[in-house]
């Protein structure tokens, strides 16, 4: 017996096994529903095929639930003739004919529906047919069954065509999932930061610090207005295939729309210009990294953002640049003072990664309650304030005031007891109010730190 | 009492149990248990615990035990101190000190921890590292910031990076910094310790660099590999001739002091306090106690 005969024998055995299961369900008096893929040729299973199968099967199950069709006794088999799902149908409001029609609708509306094969069998074991024939996925001119039986198309061409379709489909699925995740992490990060209370001189839940023109809800409003745009930025990052020197303009295109939205909902108040920019770059770079490398790595992230920000510091010389706190400080003190959103990007998010992120790394943030989270984030914020040349502070005061604030923050961070910490914190709070300063740049970095924490946790080991 | 020798300070990564355990057997004058740059972020906690436990339980055979902690403005500095101070290492090395207040801040924290644990205040010495241009400019202030400071050291790798220069074999770019650090140490009568020599396979280079360090006034040098210890000791050890002369000087000094004479002549040379101090230092390095002779 040659290899081919051996394969055919094994496929037949597998089909036999499937019939037996169907038989069993029939004997129990149930109708059944089977779900499989039409993959011509051999092998019937590859890594892509099994991933694709699982995605579509879970979509199908959701579709059944949505249509109030209940299934039980699920069998999931992988064998020589491919992956195969079979379940019995609990009686439902729909007639068996109706269920068959719904399944056909699922096949017809799915973009790769021609690869999907859903069979419905009634409780006597008879196939339910709708009398319609699916067209061949390849030539789209003849019924698929005809092309298959007459072997009209070359198998290897056919397989190549199908595998490409599956691959593209998986890529789009993955892209959507990654972009969804990144937006939800960005949202989480921004809301965590806004909600952290207390924050010295800054807007928190309890008070507005030194800011007379905004409060907690102003931030909720502007965050809600900008958040979905990060999906666009993530998509751009995921599919970006030009030189990184063009990335910044691409991020900015969306960023400028976000700023407009922010100003619209806050009636012209700048709540989040800094975070729009920083988070924009972070989301873009994370998406690109996950798309290119299949996983997230801090060092690569840092390098990539450095490359994105390669010429960013020269922008300060541009006439057209709008006035940011960073720009005003650079004009006053020179580029070497660091700080500011642009410098943070140019340094590959050095302050966030070096000082903020390690504070969170020891914790399972998802598993600790609100007050626990606040404690961790509060410490991270103190450390960021202590190490960041925050241009929000400098532009309202001076380098001396900034240095004093930094040392107060470090002193508070390094308090040995909770009581010391409370007392030291009061000093910072008073100092911010007296000098009319608020470390908004450090608060932005805290949001970046939270974002990176979740991205790293989720995508460190993906392949 | 151990003689105060710090010719070599052997860096040992704090997360490496085998090396920490062996720390005392290599024959360096000081072991430098590191929690900072040689330890990856993910290993910080493990290193801290290991170093604390090892100091408590391991015999370092008369080797001075020093711990380099993380900077107090990083997430790890304070926790390092809370772990390390209670086990009373002889000294704590502080990376990247730039101002007097940097040192004072840390010392205040150490004192709080000492009080909390009922440890005598002031026994743990402090060794600030000068690793930035600002630190070099403030080095005298730093060296004289507090009585606990009994050595000051240079961090060559970080300093070249901070200065934006490339480290060359002759260390030309660091020359000013090294001399400034030595001078601040001498002015405060404390030790000056030189940076590591990175190429562990270049014995000749190590010897040349150590000879230069000794010539400009350093009293010791950091080591990253035990192989480097003997060469450095060889350079810093006094010669037989130096020892002979030193014995003579100290003996004569003791005799004259007993008679109430402060300054005297020996072999046609004027002998006063600084000469005697230097002679005494040579005897210390040679492990010679004049009373035993």
mmCIF file of C-alpha atoms in Angstrom, chain A residues 109-444:
data_model
loop_
_atom_site.group_PDB
_atom_site.id
_atom_site.type_symbol
_atom_site.label_atom_id
_atom_site.label_comp_id
_atom_site.label_asym_id
_atom_site.label_seq_id
_atom_site.Cartn_x
_atom_site.Cartn_y
_atom_site.Cartn_z
ATOM 1 C CA UNK A 109 -22.645 36.568 5.325
ATOM 2 C CA UNK A 110 -19.239 35.435 6.558
ATOM 3 C CA UNK A 111 -16.464 36.713 4.313
ATOM 4 C CA UNK A 112 -14.921 33.242 4.113
ATOM 5 C CA UNK A 113 -18.298 31.504 4.283
ATOM 6 C CA UNK A 114 -17.514 29.395 1.229
ATOM 7 C CA UNK A 115 -14.936 27.536 3.275
ATOM 8 C CA UNK A 116 -17.401 26.768 6.033
ATOM 9 C CA UNK A 117 -19.605 23.730 5.985
ATOM 10 C CA UNK A 118 -22.479 23.534 8.433
ATOM 11 C CA UNK A 119 -24.748 20.503 8.282
ATOM 12 C CA UNK A 120 -28.020 20.112 10.135
ATOM 13 C CA UNK A 121 -29.477 16.663 10.723
ATOM 14 C CA UNK A 122 -32.926 16.025 12.154
ATOM 15 C CA UNK A 123 -33.643 13.626 14.986
ATOM 16 C CA UNK A 124 -34.131 10.776 12.494
ATOM 17 C CA UNK A 125 -30.654 11.280 11.138
ATOM 18 C CA UNK A 126 -31.780 12.895 7.850
ATOM 19 C CA UNK A 127 -29.805 15.773 6.410
ATOM 20 C CA UNK A 128 -31.778 18.961 6.092
ATOM 21 C CA UNK A 129 -31.177 20.532 2.735
ATOM 22 C CA UNK A 130 -32.193 23.956 1.585
ATOM 23 C CA UNK A 131 -31.786 22.880 -2.032
ATOM 24 C CA UNK A 132 -29.274 25.656 -2.654
ATOM 25 C CA UNK A 133 -25.737 25.095 -3.831
ATOM 26 C CA UNK A 134 -22.774 27.126 -2.662
ATOM 27 C CA UNK A 135 -20.595 28.501 -5.438
ATOM 28 C CA UNK A 136 -16.955 27.454 -5.684
ATOM 29 C CA UNK A 137 -14.682 29.768 -3.717
ATOM 30 C CA UNK A 138 -12.081 29.732 -6.495
ATOM 31 C CA UNK A 139 -13.974 30.228 -9.764
ATOM 32 C CA UNK A 140 -17.230 31.524 -8.284
ATOM 33 C CA UNK A 141 -18.945 30.235 -11.475
ATOM 34 C CA UNK A 142 -19.966 26.687 -10.670
ATOM 35 C CA UNK A 143 -21.402 25.025 -7.592
ATOM 36 C CA UNK A 144 -18.586 24.061 -5.253
ATOM 37 C CA UNK A 145 -19.690 20.433 -5.195
ATOM 38 C CA UNK A 146 -19.331 20.188 -8.977
ATOM 39 C CA UNK A 147 -15.843 21.669 -9.023
ATOM 40 C CA UNK A 148 -14.823 19.328 -6.237
ATOM 41 C CA UNK A 149 -16.160 16.135 -7.809
ATOM 42 C CA UNK A 150 -14.832 16.885 -11.272
ATOM 43 C CA UNK A 151 -11.541 18.116 -9.806
ATOM 44 C CA UNK A 152 -11.917 21.135 -12.079
ATOM 45 C CA UNK A 153 -9.115 23.138 -10.439
ATOM 46 C CA UNK A 154 -5.542 22.274 -9.713
ATOM 47 C CA UNK A 155 -5.340 21.269 -6.049
ATOM 48 C CA UNK A 156 -2.104 22.991 -5.196
ATOM 49 C CA UNK A 157 -3.266 26.265 -6.804
ATOM 50 C CA UNK A 158 -6.539 25.946 -4.993
ATOM 51 C CA UNK A 159 -4.866 25.313 -1.651
ATOM 52 C CA UNK A 160 -2.489 28.249 -2.128
ATOM 53 C CA UNK A 161 -5.441 30.514 -2.873
ATOM 54 C CA UNK A 162 -7.370 29.340 0.177
ATOM 55 C CA UNK A 163 -4.392 29.584 2.521
ATOM 56 C CA UNK A 164 -3.736 33.162 1.404
ATOM 57 C CA UNK A 165 -7.361 34.030 2.113
ATOM 58 C CA UNK A 166 -7.142 32.452 5.565
ATOM 59 C CA UNK A 167 -3.873 34.206 6.320
ATOM 60 C CA UNK A 168 -5.275 37.598 5.383
ATOM 61 C CA UNK A 169 -8.360 36.946 7.438
ATOM 62 C CA UNK A 170 -6.270 36.009 10.495
ATOM 63 C CA UNK A 171 -4.136 39.125 10.086
ATOM 64 C CA UNK A 172 -7.204 41.365 10.057
ATOM 65 C CA UNK A 173 -8.610 39.535 13.085
ATOM 66 C CA UNK A 174 -5.327 39.921 14.939
ATOM 67 C CA UNK A 175 -5.093 43.574 14.029
ATOM 68 C CA UNK A 176 -8.576 44.239 15.381
ATOM 69 C CA UNK A 177 -7.800 42.397 18.587
ATOM 70 C CA UNK A 178 -4.497 44.194 19.144
ATOM 71 C CA UNK A 179 -6.016 47.600 18.377
ATOM 72 C CA UNK A 180 -8.956 46.891 20.688
ATOM 73 C CA UNK A 181 -6.611 45.893 23.475
ATOM 74 C CA UNK A 182 -4.353 48.897 23.037
ATOM 75 C CA UNK A 183 -7.276 51.321 23.119
ATOM 76 C CA UNK A 184 -8.653 49.695 26.236
ATOM 77 C CA UNK A 185 -5.221 49.908 27.910
ATOM 78 C CA UNK A 186 -4.908 53.570 26.908
ATOM 79 C CA UNK A 187 -8.370 54.251 28.312
ATOM 80 C CA UNK A 188 -7.584 52.405 31.518
ATOM 81 C CA UNK A 189 -4.309 54.279 31.888
ATOM 82 C CA UNK A 190 -5.879 57.690 31.349
ATOM 83 C CA UNK A 191 -8.764 57.011 33.737
ATOM 84 C CA UNK A 192 -6.443 55.528 36.388
ATOM 85 C CA UNK A 193 -4.349 58.670 36.272
ATOM 86 C CA UNK A 194 -7.282 61.108 36.410
ATOM 87 C CA UNK A 195 -8.836 59.210 39.292
ATOM 88 C CA UNK A 196 -5.677 59.035 41.383
ATOM 89 C CA UNK A 197 -6.432 61.085 44.491
ATOM 90 C CA UNK A 198 -4.665 62.985 45.984
ATOM 91 C CA UNK A 199 -2.377 64.577 43.415
ATOM 92 C CA UNK A 200 -0.425 67.719 44.317
ATOM 93 C CA UNK A 201 -1.618 70.839 42.511
ATOM 94 C CA UNK A 202 -3.389 68.675 39.933
ATOM 95 C CA UNK A 203 -7.023 67.921 39.244
ATOM 96 C CA UNK A 204 -8.238 64.869 41.129
ATOM 97 C CA UNK A 205 -11.580 63.604 42.370
ATOM 98 C CA UNK A 206 -11.511 65.779 45.488
ATOM 99 C CA UNK A 207 -10.343 69.095 44.112
ATOM 100 C CA UNK A 208 -8.894 70.939 41.157
ATOM 101 C CA UNK A 209 -5.534 71.849 42.693
ATOM 102 C CA UNK A 210 -4.357 75.102 41.156
ATOM 103 C CA UNK A 211 -6.631 74.825 38.120
ATOM 104 C CA UNK A 212 -9.583 77.151 38.338
ATOM 105 C CA UNK A 213 -10.936 76.409 34.871
ATOM 106 C CA UNK A 214 -11.284 72.625 35.045
ATOM 107 C CA UNK A 215 -12.289 69.815 37.348
ATOM 108 C CA UNK A 216 -12.520 66.022 37.418
ATOM 109 C CA UNK A 217 -15.462 65.948 35.022
ATOM 110 C CA UNK A 218 -13.716 68.185 32.525
ATOM 111 C CA UNK A 219 -11.146 65.387 32.267
ATOM 112 C CA UNK A 220 -13.801 62.694 32.006
ATOM 113 C CA UNK A 221 -15.387 64.697 29.174
ATOM 114 C CA UNK A 222 -12.204 65.251 27.235
ATOM 115 C CA UNK A 223 -10.959 61.693 27.786
ATOM 116 C CA UNK A 224 -14.214 60.319 26.470
ATOM 117 C CA UNK A 225 -13.989 62.575 23.442
ATOM 118 C CA UNK A 226 -10.486 61.478 22.468
ATOM 119 C CA UNK A 227 -10.276 57.871 23.527
ATOM 120 C CA UNK A 228 -11.564 56.142 20.387
ATOM 121 C CA UNK A 229 -9.101 57.985 18.190
ATOM 122 C CA UNK A 230 -6.362 55.874 19.732
ATOM 123 C CA UNK A 231 -7.876 52.974 17.774
ATOM 124 C CA UNK A 232 -7.061 54.853 14.571
ATOM 125 C CA UNK A 233 -3.512 55.459 15.762
ATOM 126 C CA UNK A 234 -3.127 51.794 16.705
ATOM 127 C CA UNK A 235 -4.346 50.766 13.246
ATOM 128 C CA UNK A 236 -1.831 53.109 11.648
ATOM 129 C CA UNK A 237 0.958 51.693 13.767
ATOM 130 C CA UNK A 238 -0.042 48.108 13.068
ATOM 131 C CA UNK A 239 0.062 48.567 9.298
ATOM 132 C CA UNK A 240 2.836 51.150 9.052
ATOM 133 C CA UNK A 241 5.453 50.099 6.521
ATOM 134 C CA UNK A 242 7.198 53.365 5.659
ATOM 135 C CA UNK A 243 10.339 54.762 7.253
ATOM 136 C CA UNK A 244 9.840 55.718 10.899
ATOM 137 C CA UNK A 245 10.782 59.299 10.070
ATOM 138 C CA UNK A 246 7.283 59.646 8.604
ATOM 139 C CA UNK A 247 5.571 58.184 11.648
ATOM 140 C CA UNK A 248 5.324 61.349 13.688
ATOM 141 C CA UNK A 249 3.375 63.235 11.025
ATOM 142 C CA UNK A 250 1.029 60.294 10.686
ATOM 143 C CA UNK A 251 0.414 60.200 14.455
ATOM 144 C CA UNK A 252 -0.023 63.969 14.533
ATOM 145 C CA UNK A 253 -2.685 63.898 11.842
ATOM 146 C CA UNK A 254 -4.937 62.029 14.233
ATOM 147 C CA UNK A 255 -3.557 63.879 17.259
ATOM 148 C CA UNK A 256 -4.598 67.243 15.877
ATOM 149 C CA UNK A 257 -8.151 65.999 15.362
ATOM 150 C CA UNK A 258 -8.103 64.785 18.955
ATOM 151 C CA UNK A 259 -6.972 68.174 20.184
ATOM 152 C CA UNK A 260 -9.830 69.786 18.275
ATOM 153 C CA UNK A 261 -12.265 67.365 19.891
ATOM 154 C CA UNK A 262 -10.775 68.052 23.303
ATOM 155 C CA UNK A 263 -11.139 71.805 22.884
ATOM 156 C CA UNK A 264 -14.664 71.365 21.561
ATOM 157 C CA UNK A 265 -15.945 69.444 24.570
ATOM 158 C CA UNK A 266 -14.032 71.494 27.161
ATOM 159 C CA UNK A 267 -14.880 74.847 25.577
ATOM 160 C CA UNK A 268 -11.312 75.649 24.749
ATOM 161 C CA UNK A 269 -9.518 74.332 27.839
ATOM 162 C CA UNK A 270 -6.299 72.376 27.374
ATOM 163 C CA UNK A 271 -6.758 69.343 29.583
ATOM 164 C CA UNK A 272 -4.808 66.653 27.767
ATOM 165 C CA UNK A 273 -2.585 67.965 25.025
ATOM 166 C CA UNK A 274 0.425 66.282 26.584
ATOM 167 C CA UNK A 275 -1.135 62.871 26.976
ATOM 168 C CA UNK A 276 -2.641 62.950 23.475
ATOM 169 C CA UNK A 277 0.863 63.303 22.118
ATOM 170 C CA UNK A 278 2.633 60.882 24.465
ATOM 171 C CA UNK A 279 -0.051 58.207 24.383
ATOM 172 C CA UNK A 280 -0.353 58.627 20.620
ATOM 173 C CA UNK A 281 3.309 57.755 20.155
ATOM 174 C CA UNK A 282 3.149 54.951 22.724
ATOM 175 C CA UNK A 283 0.077 53.340 21.146
ATOM 176 C CA UNK A 284 1.490 53.656 17.640
ATOM 177 C CA UNK A 285 4.862 52.165 18.591
ATOM 178 C CA UNK A 286 3.297 49.321 20.598
ATOM 179 C CA UNK A 287 1.013 48.405 17.709
ATOM 180 C CA UNK A 288 3.848 48.450 15.210
ATOM 181 C CA UNK A 289 6.070 46.396 17.471
ATOM 182 C CA UNK A 290 3.422 43.732 18.069
ATOM 183 C CA UNK A 291 2.635 43.599 14.343
ATOM 184 C CA UNK A 292 6.293 43.339 13.299
ATOM 185 C CA UNK A 293 7.749 41.161 16.015
ATOM 186 C CA UNK A 294 4.720 39.320 17.317
ATOM 187 C CA UNK A 295 5.434 40.467 20.847
ATOM 188 C CA UNK A 296 6.217 43.507 22.965
ATOM 189 C CA UNK A 297 9.611 44.240 24.434
ATOM 190 C CA UNK A 298 10.456 47.373 26.409
ATOM 191 C CA UNK A 299 13.877 47.852 24.954
ATOM 192 C CA UNK A 300 12.608 47.598 21.388
ATOM 193 C CA UNK A 301 9.762 49.927 22.268
ATOM 194 C CA UNK A 302 12.239 52.436 23.617
ATOM 195 C CA UNK A 303 14.417 52.222 20.504
ATOM 196 C CA UNK A 304 11.433 52.574 18.228
ATOM 197 C CA UNK A 305 10.072 55.652 19.971
ATOM 198 C CA UNK A 306 13.561 57.147 19.892
ATOM 199 C CA UNK A 307 13.580 56.637 16.136
ATOM 200 C CA UNK A 308 10.105 58.099 15.810
ATOM 201 C CA UNK A 309 11.305 61.130 17.756
ATOM 202 C CA UNK A 310 14.669 61.434 16.022
ATOM 203 C CA UNK A 311 14.162 64.967 14.752
ATOM 204 C CA UNK A 312 11.659 66.014 17.328
ATOM 205 C CA UNK A 313 13.965 68.318 19.254
ATOM 206 C CA UNK A 314 14.814 70.288 16.131
ATOM 207 C CA UNK A 315 11.144 71.144 15.851
ATOM 208 C CA UNK A 316 11.597 73.720 18.592
ATOM 209 C CA UNK A 317 13.275 75.917 15.992
ATOM 210 C CA UNK A 318 10.274 75.713 13.685
ATOM 211 C CA UNK A 319 8.283 78.901 13.435
ATOM 212 C CA UNK A 320 4.998 77.143 12.870
ATOM 213 C CA UNK A 321 5.064 75.170 16.083
ATOM 214 C CA UNK A 322 2.256 76.024 18.426
ATOM 215 C CA UNK A 323 3.168 77.080 21.928
ATOM 216 C CA UNK A 324 3.544 74.105 24.226
ATOM 217 C CA UNK A 325 4.904 74.295 27.758
ATOM 218 C CA UNK A 326 7.927 72.404 26.528
ATOM 219 C CA UNK A 327 8.604 74.894 23.768
ATOM 220 C CA UNK A 328 8.311 77.908 26.067
ATOM 221 C CA UNK A 329 10.758 76.323 28.520
ATOM 222 C CA UNK A 330 13.243 75.454 25.803
ATOM 223 C CA UNK A 331 13.194 79.067 24.616
ATOM 224 C CA UNK A 332 13.829 80.214 28.161
ATOM 225 C CA UNK A 333 16.426 77.699 29.345
ATOM 226 C CA UNK A 334 17.682 75.789 26.301
ATOM 227 C CA UNK A 335 17.134 72.247 25.078
ATOM 228 C CA UNK A 336 19.336 70.599 27.649
ATOM 229 C CA UNK A 337 16.822 70.959 30.486
ATOM 230 C CA UNK A 338 14.976 67.895 29.250
ATOM 231 C CA UNK A 339 11.456 67.347 30.479
ATOM 232 C CA UNK A 340 8.504 68.050 28.249
ATOM 233 C CA UNK A 341 6.613 65.572 26.121
ATOM 234 C CA UNK A 342 8.918 65.929 23.116
ATOM 235 C CA UNK A 343 12.035 65.213 25.144
ATOM 236 C CA UNK A 344 10.398 62.186 26.718
ATOM 237 C CA UNK A 345 9.706 60.719 23.282
ATOM 238 C CA UNK A 346 13.197 61.614 22.065
ATOM 239 C CA UNK A 347 14.653 59.740 25.024
ATOM 240 C CA UNK A 348 12.583 56.631 24.263
ATOM 241 C CA UNK A 349 10.288 57.235 27.248
ATOM 242 C CA UNK A 350 13.275 57.005 29.532
ATOM 243 C CA UNK A 351 11.716 58.663 32.597
ATOM 244 C CA UNK A 352 8.565 56.552 32.435
ATOM 245 C CA UNK A 353 10.414 53.279 31.924
ATOM 246 C CA UNK A 354 13.252 53.895 34.350
ATOM 247 C CA UNK A 355 11.404 55.412 37.267
ATOM 248 C CA UNK A 356 7.682 54.783 36.954
ATOM 249 C CA UNK A 357 7.318 51.318 35.503
ATOM 250 C CA UNK A 358 9.478 49.429 38.047
ATOM 251 C CA UNK A 359 7.148 50.682 40.780
ATOM 252 C CA UNK A 360 4.240 48.800 39.187
ATOM 253 C CA UNK A 361 6.139 45.717 38.112
ATOM 254 C CA UNK A 362 6.001 44.103 41.526
ATOM 255 C CA UNK A 363 2.232 44.125 41.614
ATOM 256 C CA UNK A 364 -0.612 42.302 39.982
ATOM 257 C CA UNK A 365 -2.571 45.480 39.425
ATOM 258 C CA UNK A 366 -5.644 43.575 38.257
ATOM 259 C CA UNK A 367 -5.796 41.730 41.541
ATOM 260 C CA UNK A 368 -5.582 44.601 44.003
ATOM 261 C CA UNK A 369 -8.457 46.774 45.062
ATOM 262 C CA UNK A 370 -8.876 50.472 44.486
ATOM 263 C CA UNK A 371 -7.055 51.655 47.565
ATOM 264 C CA UNK A 372 -4.180 49.282 46.846
ATOM 265 C CA UNK A 373 -3.973 50.574 43.289
ATOM 266 C CA UNK A 374 -4.012 54.158 44.506
ATOM 267 C CA UNK A 375 -1.092 53.430 46.815
ATOM 268 C CA UNK A 376 1.025 51.936 44.051
ATOM 269 C CA UNK A 377 0.171 54.695 41.584
ATOM 270 C CA UNK A 378 0.747 57.383 44.197
ATOM 271 C CA UNK A 379 4.278 56.093 44.833
ATOM 272 C CA UNK A 380 4.961 55.879 41.128
ATOM 273 C CA UNK A 381 3.763 59.456 40.686
ATOM 274 C CA UNK A 382 6.021 60.703 43.497
ATOM 275 C CA UNK A 383 9.000 59.023 41.902
ATOM 276 C CA UNK A 384 8.149 60.467 38.502
ATOM 277 C CA UNK A 385 7.785 63.962 39.953
ATOM 278 C CA UNK A 386 11.116 63.450 41.702
ATOM 279 C CA UNK A 387 12.915 62.583 38.466
ATOM 280 C CA UNK A 388 11.125 64.546 35.769
ATOM 281 C CA UNK A 389 12.056 68.044 34.627
ATOM 282 C CA UNK A 390 8.384 68.791 34.228
ATOM 283 C CA UNK A 391 7.907 71.699 31.853
ATOM 284 C CA UNK A 392 4.411 72.260 33.255
ATOM 285 C CA UNK A 393 6.149 73.239 36.481
ATOM 286 C CA UNK A 394 9.052 75.175 34.970
ATOM 287 C CA UNK A 395 6.903 77.311 32.715
ATOM 288 C CA UNK A 396 4.782 78.483 35.647
ATOM 289 C CA UNK A 397 7.763 79.036 37.948
ATOM 290 C CA UNK A 398 11.511 78.515 37.669
ATOM 291 C CA UNK A 399 14.171 75.840 37.697
ATOM 292 C CA UNK A 400 14.729 76.452 41.416
ATOM 293 C CA UNK A 401 11.091 75.772 42.211
ATOM 294 C CA UNK A 402 11.228 72.614 40.087
ATOM 295 C CA UNK A 403 14.321 71.347 41.924
ATOM 296 C CA UNK A 404 12.693 71.992 45.271
ATOM 297 C CA UNK A 405 9.543 70.152 44.167
ATOM 298 C CA UNK A 406 11.647 67.222 42.960
ATOM 299 C CA UNK A 407 13.459 66.919 46.261
ATOM 300 C CA UNK A 408 10.203 67.163 48.217
ATOM 301 C CA UNK A 409 8.721 64.390 46.096
ATOM 302 C CA UNK A 410 11.731 62.125 46.630
ATOM 303 C CA UNK A 411 11.681 62.848 50.335
ATOM 304 C CA UNK A 412 8.037 61.848 50.470
ATOM 305 C CA UNK A 413 8.680 58.749 48.389
ATOM 306 C CA UNK A 414 11.480 57.747 50.742
ATOM 307 C CA UNK A 415 9.469 58.218 53.929
ATOM 308 C CA UNK A 416 9.988 55.310 56.280
ATOM 309 C CA UNK A 417 6.525 55.341 57.804
ATOM 310 C CA UNK A 418 3.040 56.055 56.489
ATOM 311 C CA UNK A 419 2.728 58.953 58.931
ATOM 312 C CA UNK A 420 5.940 60.523 57.640
ATOM 313 C CA UNK A 421 4.637 60.050 54.136
ATOM 314 C CA UNK A 422 1.381 61.832 54.924
ATOM 315 C CA UNK A 423 3.170 64.743 56.577
ATOM 316 C CA UNK A 424 5.717 65.074 53.804
ATOM 317 C CA UNK A 425 2.963 64.924 51.218
ATOM 318 C CA UNK A 426 1.136 67.810 52.882
ATOM 319 C CA UNK A 427 4.298 69.877 52.446
ATOM 320 C CA UNK A 428 4.327 69.141 48.697
ATOM 321 C CA UNK A 429 0.665 69.968 48.352
ATOM 322 C CA UNK A 430 1.108 73.301 50.106
ATOM 323 C CA UNK A 431 4.241 74.021 48.086
ATOM 324 C CA UNK A 432 2.361 73.460 44.809
ATOM 325 C CA UNK A 433 -0.519 75.716 45.858
ATOM 326 C CA UNK A 434 1.789 78.470 47.132
ATOM 327 C CA UNK A 435 3.870 78.471 43.956
ATOM 328 C CA UNK A 436 0.899 77.925 41.659
ATOM 329 C CA UNK A 437 2.450 74.840 40.060
ATOM 330 C CA UNK A 438 1.125 71.449 39.049
ATOM 331 C CA UNK A 439 3.261 68.550 37.809
ATOM 332 C CA UNK A 440 1.012 67.724 34.862
ATOM 333 C CA UNK A 441 3.867 66.327 32.796
ATOM 334 C CA UNK A 442 4.621 63.747 35.473
ATOM 335 C CA UNK A 443 0.933 62.850 35.672
ATOM 336 C CA UNK A 444 1.003 62.221 31.900
#
